[in-house]
């Protein structure tokens, strides 16, 4: 709480001495109103994931900023045309990659948080906000069954969370001499793990690929053999990177077995739950991700399975002290800070000092909609995935992958080359009804359907499944 000896003199918005950057209240209000119209309109017309603006005005988009002011209307319109020339991840027909459906209430939270622009890198200047964030992150830790020593921090996404984990695990397990360090992944592990290892200075040979079972899950016995052979060769195994919901198929590594292995081998167990983690709100998700509570760290991505816009990742670490030992740094200009020992100093838990207050993007929607709304939507995704798998399996031309562990369904042509499957993907995407993506799974090009959008309903999905059924027959003669 701020105490002023004398009441400060109120400062009106924009007097005649004002900088041209200081806008008057009517100016700000008008821009907010224009932005509101733009943002509300942007929630409509999501019937295709394909670009709706075929010819954005390239010359105007790349024109350098001018000396003189330009009015807001044409600028916002220009932005909207550029945005509308993009693939729309918010559309219920966007079923490719791992979508981010961009919950509007979270986008609005972002605008509000940056309007207040409070400094939350350390607690001193915004203790209430840091306390809110810490309480929310502790709630997420408890959701995942982590102990009271655990802490959470918000990141820009899972690639950044993974980088923080890799540096922490490296520091904690290997200290400053890590040239012989090795980390264990599978062919289905997301590329962000290898990338983080490279950024963290580990040599290329540090990434060790363990084989998987028929459903793409890490084989713990194969991991033990590889780790044992590596130790004999003088390597220092330090990190076991499991995945709860792989990008390719949504499969979940055998977490209890991998946790036991990490214990025996003294490895840091990281679980990449970027896609799967959100499903922890559901009973089915919790059952399938059983064992995740034994992880040393978990990355989850609210911009994926909690439907938020891009830019909101969460990293949970079992022992807060490990993050602190890795990242805490105080130079002279910071020594008067840190008076709130009972809440974290987020700058000590990762690379950022100045940071966005991302917590509002999670806090506001969780409170506004209630947790049950998220759980119901995730359960709908799980149900729709079963339905889609069932319907695709009944199409004679297609061979589907195993029943979905979460909400990703894979399929390919029963008879067809990789090129035929690529052509099928192109034909489906050209319809505008749905946008899918493919991947190479078990050396064969495979199409994926990822159901992860709060705007996706059974009728959209059925239309998409009809489109796939109609498109996957032999191509018609031109
Ligand atoms: C399993 C998994 N891990 C990590 C990532 C990387 O996340 P981000 O794009 O937030 O960096 C993704 C992205 O789709 C993912 O699916």
XYZ file of C-alpha atoms and ligand atoms in Angstrom:
494
model
C 0.000 0.000 0.000
C 1.355 3.423 -0.908
C 1.293 6.131 1.809
C 1.601 9.719 0.668
C 2.475 12.470 3.199
C 0.624 14.945 0.970
C -1.970 14.047 -1.594
C -0.391 14.177 -5.030
C -1.785 16.786 -7.415
C -3.966 15.006 -9.982
C -2.428 15.080 -13.423
C -5.002 15.632 -16.170
C -4.599 13.656 -19.368
C -2.877 15.810 -21.999
C -2.563 19.516 -21.241
C -1.273 22.007 -23.785
C 2.319 21.304 -22.659
C 1.823 17.641 -23.223
C 4.139 15.523 -25.276
C 2.439 14.480 -28.503
C 2.618 10.960 -27.082
C 0.277 11.902 -24.227
C -3.192 11.458 -25.555
C -6.297 13.094 -24.160
C -9.096 11.011 -22.681
C -11.342 11.390 -25.781
C -8.456 10.326 -28.027
C -7.750 7.226 -25.947
C -11.438 6.418 -25.683
C -11.909 6.691 -29.433
C -8.976 4.340 -30.120
C -10.262 1.847 -27.548
C -13.695 1.967 -29.195
C -12.204 1.404 -32.639
C -10.075 -1.433 -31.260
C -13.145 -2.926 -29.551
C -15.041 -2.984 -32.850
C -12.054 -4.620 -34.539
C -11.676 -7.229 -31.805
C -15.394 -8.070 -31.664
C -15.556 -8.370 -35.468
C -12.500 -10.622 -35.326
C -14.536 -13.123 -33.292
C -16.995 -13.484 -36.185
C -16.564 -15.179 -39.541
C -14.389 -18.010 -38.324
C -15.962 -20.427 -40.789
C -12.698 -21.162 -42.583
C -9.139 -21.603 -41.399
C -7.878 -20.482 -44.801
C -6.804 -16.867 -45.416
C -9.809 -14.704 -46.280
C -7.791 -11.753 -47.605
C -6.190 -13.025 -50.795
C -4.257 -9.868 -51.667
C -3.016 -7.870 -48.682
C -1.670 -4.469 -49.727
C 2.010 -5.421 -49.518
C 3.369 -1.959 -50.385
C 1.409 -0.279 -47.618
C 2.247 -2.982 -45.090
C 5.982 -2.621 -45.446
C 6.068 1.172 -45.755
C 8.450 2.645 -43.126
C 6.872 4.716 -40.324
C 6.305 8.355 -41.330
C 7.340 11.527 -39.435
C 3.751 12.710 -39.198
C 0.849 11.076 -37.381
C -1.598 8.808 -39.201
C -5.176 8.295 -38.057
C -6.131 5.036 -36.381
C -8.922 3.835 -38.692
C -6.800 3.112 -41.791
C -3.980 1.662 -39.649
C -6.267 -0.797 -37.896
C -7.834 -1.720 -41.215
C -4.391 -2.369 -42.686
C -3.501 -4.619 -39.756
C -6.790 -6.500 -40.102
C -6.145 -7.112 -43.816
C -2.659 -8.458 -43.018
C -4.040 -10.646 -40.219
C -6.834 -11.921 -42.449
C -4.285 -13.052 -45.012
C -3.052 -15.557 -42.381
C -4.197 -19.083 -41.601
C -6.689 -18.801 -38.780
C -5.735 -20.977 -35.806
C -8.894 -19.813 -34.031
C -11.238 -21.346 -36.607
C -12.933 -24.573 -35.499
C -11.793 -26.050 -38.805
C -8.117 -25.508 -37.943
C -7.130 -29.034 -36.976
C -3.453 -28.962 -37.925
C -0.202 -28.831 -35.897
C -1.201 -28.046 -32.279
C -3.672 -25.181 -32.522
C -4.107 -22.218 -30.224
C -7.749 -21.229 -30.308
C -7.192 -17.813 -28.721
C -9.786 -17.378 -25.962
C -11.060 -13.806 -26.302
C -11.242 -13.191 -22.544
C -7.536 -13.973 -22.263
C -6.662 -11.634 -25.145
C -8.563 -8.850 -23.385
C -6.710 -9.684 -20.145
C -3.433 -9.143 -22.003
C -4.501 -5.674 -23.090
C -5.573 -4.795 -19.533
C -2.341 -6.108 -17.980
C -0.160 -4.104 -20.314
C -2.303 -0.998 -19.821
C -1.422 -1.097 -16.097
C 2.150 -2.079 -17.033
C 3.111 -3.081 -13.490
C 6.625 -4.350 -12.912
C 6.462 -7.919 -11.645
C 10.043 -9.097 -12.160
C 10.491 -8.671 -8.399
C 7.641 -8.495 -5.864
C 8.442 -5.096 -4.336
C 6.711 -2.904 -6.885
C 3.614 -5.038 -7.374
C 3.340 -7.350 -4.354
C -0.361 -8.067 -4.817
C 0.067 -9.039 -8.458
C 3.061 -11.246 -7.703
C 1.092 -12.856 -4.884
C -1.829 -13.525 -7.261
C 0.519 -15.088 -9.794
C 2.260 -17.187 -7.159
C -1.062 -18.442 -5.733
C -2.250 -19.341 -9.232
C 0.992 -21.166 -10.034
C 0.818 -23.039 -6.708
C -2.727 -24.078 -7.641
C -1.367 -25.472 -10.924
C 1.436 -27.272 -9.015
C -1.205 -28.882 -6.800
C -3.280 -29.848 -9.831
C -0.263 -31.864 -10.956
C 0.314 -33.365 -7.501
C 3.626 -31.609 -6.926
C 4.828 -31.079 -3.317
C 4.930 -27.752 -1.382
C 8.549 -27.196 -2.495
C 7.319 -26.806 -6.083
C 6.932 -23.513 -7.880
C 5.552 -22.347 -11.199
C 6.578 -19.564 -13.517
C 4.971 -18.272 -16.689
C 6.908 -18.203 -19.928
C 6.252 -17.228 -23.516
C 5.611 -20.864 -24.412
C 7.012 -24.350 -24.052
C 10.212 -23.787 -26.024
C 11.223 -21.151 -23.470
C 10.080 -23.310 -20.533
C 12.190 -26.168 -21.910
C 15.243 -23.963 -22.211
C 14.873 -22.962 -18.555
C 14.564 -26.631 -17.573
C 17.550 -27.790 -19.604
C 19.818 -25.098 -18.140
C 18.563 -25.856 -14.610
C 18.985 -29.630 -14.976
C 22.427 -29.154 -16.520
C 23.513 -26.854 -13.686
C 21.993 -28.990 -10.972
C 23.215 -32.374 -12.199
C 26.483 -31.538 -13.985
C 27.697 -28.187 -12.627
C 30.018 -26.190 -14.860
C 31.639 -29.146 -16.646
C 28.962 -30.590 -18.838
C 30.702 -31.528 -22.086
C 29.979 -35.246 -21.485
C 26.323 -34.690 -20.523
C 23.665 -36.717 -22.333
C 19.878 -36.369 -22.472
C 17.328 -39.047 -23.432
C 14.460 -38.384 -25.836
C 12.494 -40.350 -28.464
C 11.870 -39.723 -32.145
C 8.527 -38.202 -31.045
C 10.007 -35.723 -28.553
C 9.375 -32.131 -29.629
C 12.281 -30.388 -31.350
C 12.376 -27.770 -28.568
C 14.303 -30.224 -26.336
C 17.167 -30.687 -28.818
C 17.128 -26.956 -29.491
C 17.336 -26.123 -25.776
C 20.235 -28.560 -25.324
C 22.084 -26.873 -28.180
C 21.452 -23.368 -26.792
C 22.566 -24.612 -23.361
C 25.941 -25.524 -24.863
C 25.640 -29.312 -24.950
C 27.407 -30.903 -27.928
C 25.315 -32.396 -30.786
C 25.932 -35.976 -29.570
C 24.244 -35.135 -26.243
C 20.801 -35.935 -27.656
C 20.273 -39.695 -27.306
C 17.226 -41.178 -29.012
C 15.531 -44.074 -27.211
C 13.331 -46.432 -29.236
C 9.558 -46.509 -28.793
C 6.766 -49.073 -28.779
C 4.085 -49.378 -31.508
C 2.238 -46.383 -30.091
C 5.237 -44.067 -30.031
C 5.928 -44.368 -26.273
C 9.458 -44.449 -24.890
C 10.651 -47.974 -24.141
C 12.084 -47.870 -20.575
C 14.188 -51.027 -21.098
C 15.772 -49.543 -24.207
C 16.441 -46.361 -22.205
C 18.266 -48.329 -19.486
C 20.438 -50.079 -22.090
C 21.348 -46.808 -23.774
C 22.095 -45.078 -20.454
C 24.258 -47.995 -19.281
C 26.213 -48.062 -22.552
C 26.680 -44.291 -22.401
C 28.024 -44.427 -18.842
C 30.488 -47.139 -19.919
C 31.620 -44.860 -22.737
C 32.383 -42.106 -20.194
C 29.226 -40.046 -20.757
C 27.249 -38.334 -17.979
C 23.523 -38.984 -18.412
C 21.617 -36.163 -16.701
C 18.193 -35.599 -18.279
C 15.306 -37.869 -19.189
C 12.778 -35.992 -21.317
C 9.390 -37.717 -21.293
C 6.336 -36.445 -23.154
C 2.711 -36.396 -21.973
C 0.954 -35.899 -25.298
C 3.356 -36.016 -28.238
C 2.889 -33.557 -31.065
C 2.591 -36.339 -33.638
C -0.002 -38.607 -32.040
C -0.757 -37.388 -28.515
C 0.776 -40.522 -27.035
C 1.902 -40.459 -23.408
C 5.212 -41.986 -22.372
C 5.029 -44.568 -19.538
C 5.506 -42.018 -16.771
C 5.589 -44.311 -13.683
C 8.278 -46.531 -15.259
C 10.281 -43.527 -16.442
C 10.020 -41.918 -12.983
C 11.413 -45.109 -11.408
C 14.187 -45.172 -14.001
C 15.047 -41.522 -13.361
C 15.271 -42.289 -9.617
C 17.573 -45.263 -10.108
C 19.757 -43.510 -12.656
C 19.729 -40.158 -10.830
C 18.422 -38.315 -13.884
C 16.350 -35.141 -13.951
C 12.891 -36.192 -15.167
C 11.276 -33.539 -17.322
C 7.761 -34.065 -18.684
C 6.835 -32.080 -21.773
C 3.092 -31.722 -21.278
C 2.791 -28.748 -23.651
C -0.152 -30.311 -25.431
C -1.355 -32.925 -22.914
C -0.964 -30.980 -19.649
C -4.230 -29.055 -19.884
C -6.142 -32.367 -19.827
C -5.023 -32.781 -16.204
C -8.251 -30.917 -15.399
C -10.193 -33.986 -16.553
C -10.460 -37.371 -14.840
C -9.442 -39.171 -18.052
C -6.420 -36.916 -18.507
C -5.321 -37.423 -14.893
C -5.623 -41.184 -15.201
C -3.655 -41.269 -18.446
C -0.915 -38.963 -17.139
C -0.572 -40.866 -13.874
C 3.046 -40.621 -12.692
C 3.470 -37.007 -13.858
C 3.514 -35.994 -10.163
C 6.958 -37.615 -9.870
C 8.551 -35.275 -12.424
C 11.325 -32.830 -11.531
C 9.768 -30.411 -13.990
C 6.663 -30.150 -16.148
C 6.075 -27.777 -19.065
C 2.487 -27.111 -20.020
C 1.052 -24.702 -22.490
C -2.200 -22.899 -21.687
C -2.054 -21.518 -25.233
C -2.702 -25.065 -26.375
C -4.903 -27.127 -24.091
C -6.378 -24.290 -22.044
C -7.324 -22.485 -25.289
C -5.452 -19.224 -24.533
C -3.759 -17.071 -27.195
C -0.104 -17.658 -28.104
C 2.436 -16.407 -25.579
C 1.372 -18.143 -22.374
C 3.479 -21.091 -21.197
C 3.809 -22.514 -17.704
C 6.835 -24.211 -16.196
C 6.471 -26.153 -12.937
C 9.587 -27.210 -11.046
C 9.510 -29.665 -8.149
C 12.179 -27.916 -6.087
C 12.077 -24.123 -6.371
C 15.638 -23.912 -5.021
C 17.034 -25.488 -8.188
C 15.673 -22.631 -10.295
C 16.890 -20.083 -7.788
C 20.434 -21.515 -7.758
C 20.517 -21.408 -11.540
C 19.116 -17.955 -12.238
C 19.411 -15.673 -9.170
C 21.735 -12.720 -9.804
C 21.806 -9.351 -7.991
C 23.827 -6.334 -9.019
C 24.118 -3.038 -7.134
C 21.105 -1.331 -8.682
C 18.851 -4.161 -7.465
C 20.017 -4.588 -3.876
C 17.252 -2.467 -2.280
C 14.607 -4.777 -3.668
C 13.284 -8.127 -2.420
C 11.508 -7.169 0.770
C 8.774 -9.733 0.245
C 10.487 -12.969 1.138
C 7.248 -14.959 1.241
C 6.557 -14.577 -2.492
C 8.978 -15.321 -5.297
C 11.107 -12.917 -7.201
C 10.326 -14.180 -10.678
C 13.512 -12.763 -12.131
C 15.366 -15.303 -9.950
C 13.464 -18.186 -11.528
C 14.329 -17.653 -15.175
C 16.109 -15.421 -17.679
C 13.637 -12.497 -17.721
C 13.803 -9.370 -15.554
C 11.239 -7.138 -17.242
C 8.309 -9.346 -18.071
C 4.716 -9.279 -19.165
C 2.148 -9.999 -16.469
C 1.024 -13.170 -18.217
C -0.738 -14.431 -15.106
C -3.760 -12.204 -15.810
C -4.274 -14.061 -19.065
C -4.872 -17.224 -17.083
C -6.311 -15.775 -13.875
C -9.078 -13.740 -15.523
C -10.449 -16.549 -17.754
C -10.203 -19.159 -14.961
C -12.286 -16.939 -12.671
C -14.591 -15.531 -15.349
C -15.571 -18.863 -16.890
C -14.910 -21.142 -13.908
C -12.751 -24.261 -14.021
C -15.751 -26.472 -14.857
C -16.066 -24.671 -18.213
C -12.493 -25.642 -19.114
C -12.992 -29.212 -17.864
C -16.246 -29.612 -19.855
C -14.623 -28.295 -23.026
C -11.655 -30.650 -22.626
C -13.996 -33.566 -22.022
C -15.817 -32.599 -25.215
C -12.476 -32.743 -27.077
C -11.811 -36.244 -25.676
C -15.316 -37.411 -26.679
C -15.069 -35.869 -30.151
C -11.690 -37.549 -30.657
C -13.235 -40.976 -29.929
C -16.067 -40.161 -32.312
C -13.697 -39.003 -35.081
C -11.499 -42.074 -34.688
C -14.558 -44.311 -34.886
C -15.896 -42.613 -38.012
C -12.530 -42.496 -39.808
C -11.927 -46.171 -38.998
C -15.196 -46.980 -40.775
C -14.009 -45.364 -44.053
C -12.769 -48.230 -46.228
C -10.067 -46.209 -48.032
C -8.365 -45.182 -44.769
C -6.184 -46.830 -42.168
C -6.359 -45.026 -38.818
C -3.738 -44.994 -36.080
C -4.466 -46.372 -32.585
C -7.433 -44.954 -30.634
C -6.450 -41.488 -29.397
C -4.918 -41.222 -25.937
C -6.027 -37.596 -25.907
C -7.427 -35.666 -28.894
C -5.127 -36.394 -31.861
C -6.269 -38.862 -34.527
C -3.918 -40.065 -37.259
C -4.811 -41.671 -40.570
C -3.455 -42.404 -44.020
C -4.717 -44.015 -47.207
C -4.989 -47.771 -46.888
C -3.327 -48.123 -50.308
C -1.221 -45.186 -51.302
C 2.253 -43.758 -51.377
C 3.481 -40.894 -49.223
C 2.867 -38.643 -52.216
C -0.751 -39.873 -52.470
C -1.205 -38.957 -48.805
C 0.350 -35.545 -49.334
C -2.062 -35.037 -52.254
C -4.963 -36.100 -50.050
C -3.937 -33.525 -47.445
C -3.823 -30.832 -50.127
C -7.258 -31.817 -51.455
C -8.808 -31.713 -47.962
C -7.207 -28.370 -47.155
C -8.278 -26.861 -50.475
C -11.940 -27.390 -49.584
C -11.670 -24.666 -46.920
C -13.810 -26.823 -44.603
C -10.824 -27.966 -42.547
C -7.100 -27.415 -42.321
C -5.050 -30.482 -41.370
C -1.317 -31.084 -41.214
C 0.803 -34.177 -41.723
C 3.907 -35.718 -40.225
C 6.189 -38.641 -40.888
C 5.264 -41.301 -38.344
C 7.041 -44.669 -38.437
C 8.638 -43.604 -41.728
C 5.286 -43.029 -43.446
C 3.602 -39.765 -44.259
C 0.515 -39.576 -42.041
C -2.304 -37.056 -41.689
C -3.261 -35.726 -38.274
C -6.483 -34.313 -36.913
C -5.965 -32.335 -33.694
C -9.113 -31.474 -31.751
C -8.247 -28.617 -29.420
C -10.552 -25.678 -29.922
C -13.289 -24.370 -27.638
C -15.257 -23.370 -30.761
C -15.259 -26.916 -32.163
C -18.624 -28.693 -31.980
C -19.866 -32.041 -33.146
C -21.588 -30.551 -36.241
C -18.358 -28.873 -37.487
C -16.456 -32.046 -36.906
C -19.045 -34.165 -38.709
C -18.850 -31.835 -41.712
C -15.066 -32.209 -41.696
C -15.320 -35.989 -41.442
C -17.786 -35.956 -44.373
C -15.297 -33.871 -46.346
C -12.488 -36.332 -45.577
C -14.721 -39.270 -46.553
C -15.660 -37.564 -49.830
C -12.068 -36.575 -50.616
C -10.194 -39.770 -49.855
C -11.621 -41.855 -52.689
C -9.635 -42.258 -55.901
C -9.001 -38.784 -57.423
C -11.498 -37.949 -60.146
C -10.221 -37.482 -63.682
C -9.666 -33.764 -64.326
C 4.602 -31.482 -27.222
C 5.097 -30.094 -27.552
N 6.165 -29.596 -26.901
C 6.640 -28.372 -27.144
C 6.058 -27.551 -28.082
C 6.643 -26.175 -28.336
O 5.809 -25.233 -27.749
P 5.899 -23.674 -28.103
O 5.414 -23.551 -29.508
O 4.989 -23.039 -27.100
O 7.297 -23.235 -27.944
C 4.954 -28.021 -28.803
C 4.322 -27.194 -29.838
O 3.387 -27.585 -30.492
C 4.458 -29.318 -28.532
O 3.417 -29.840 -29.199
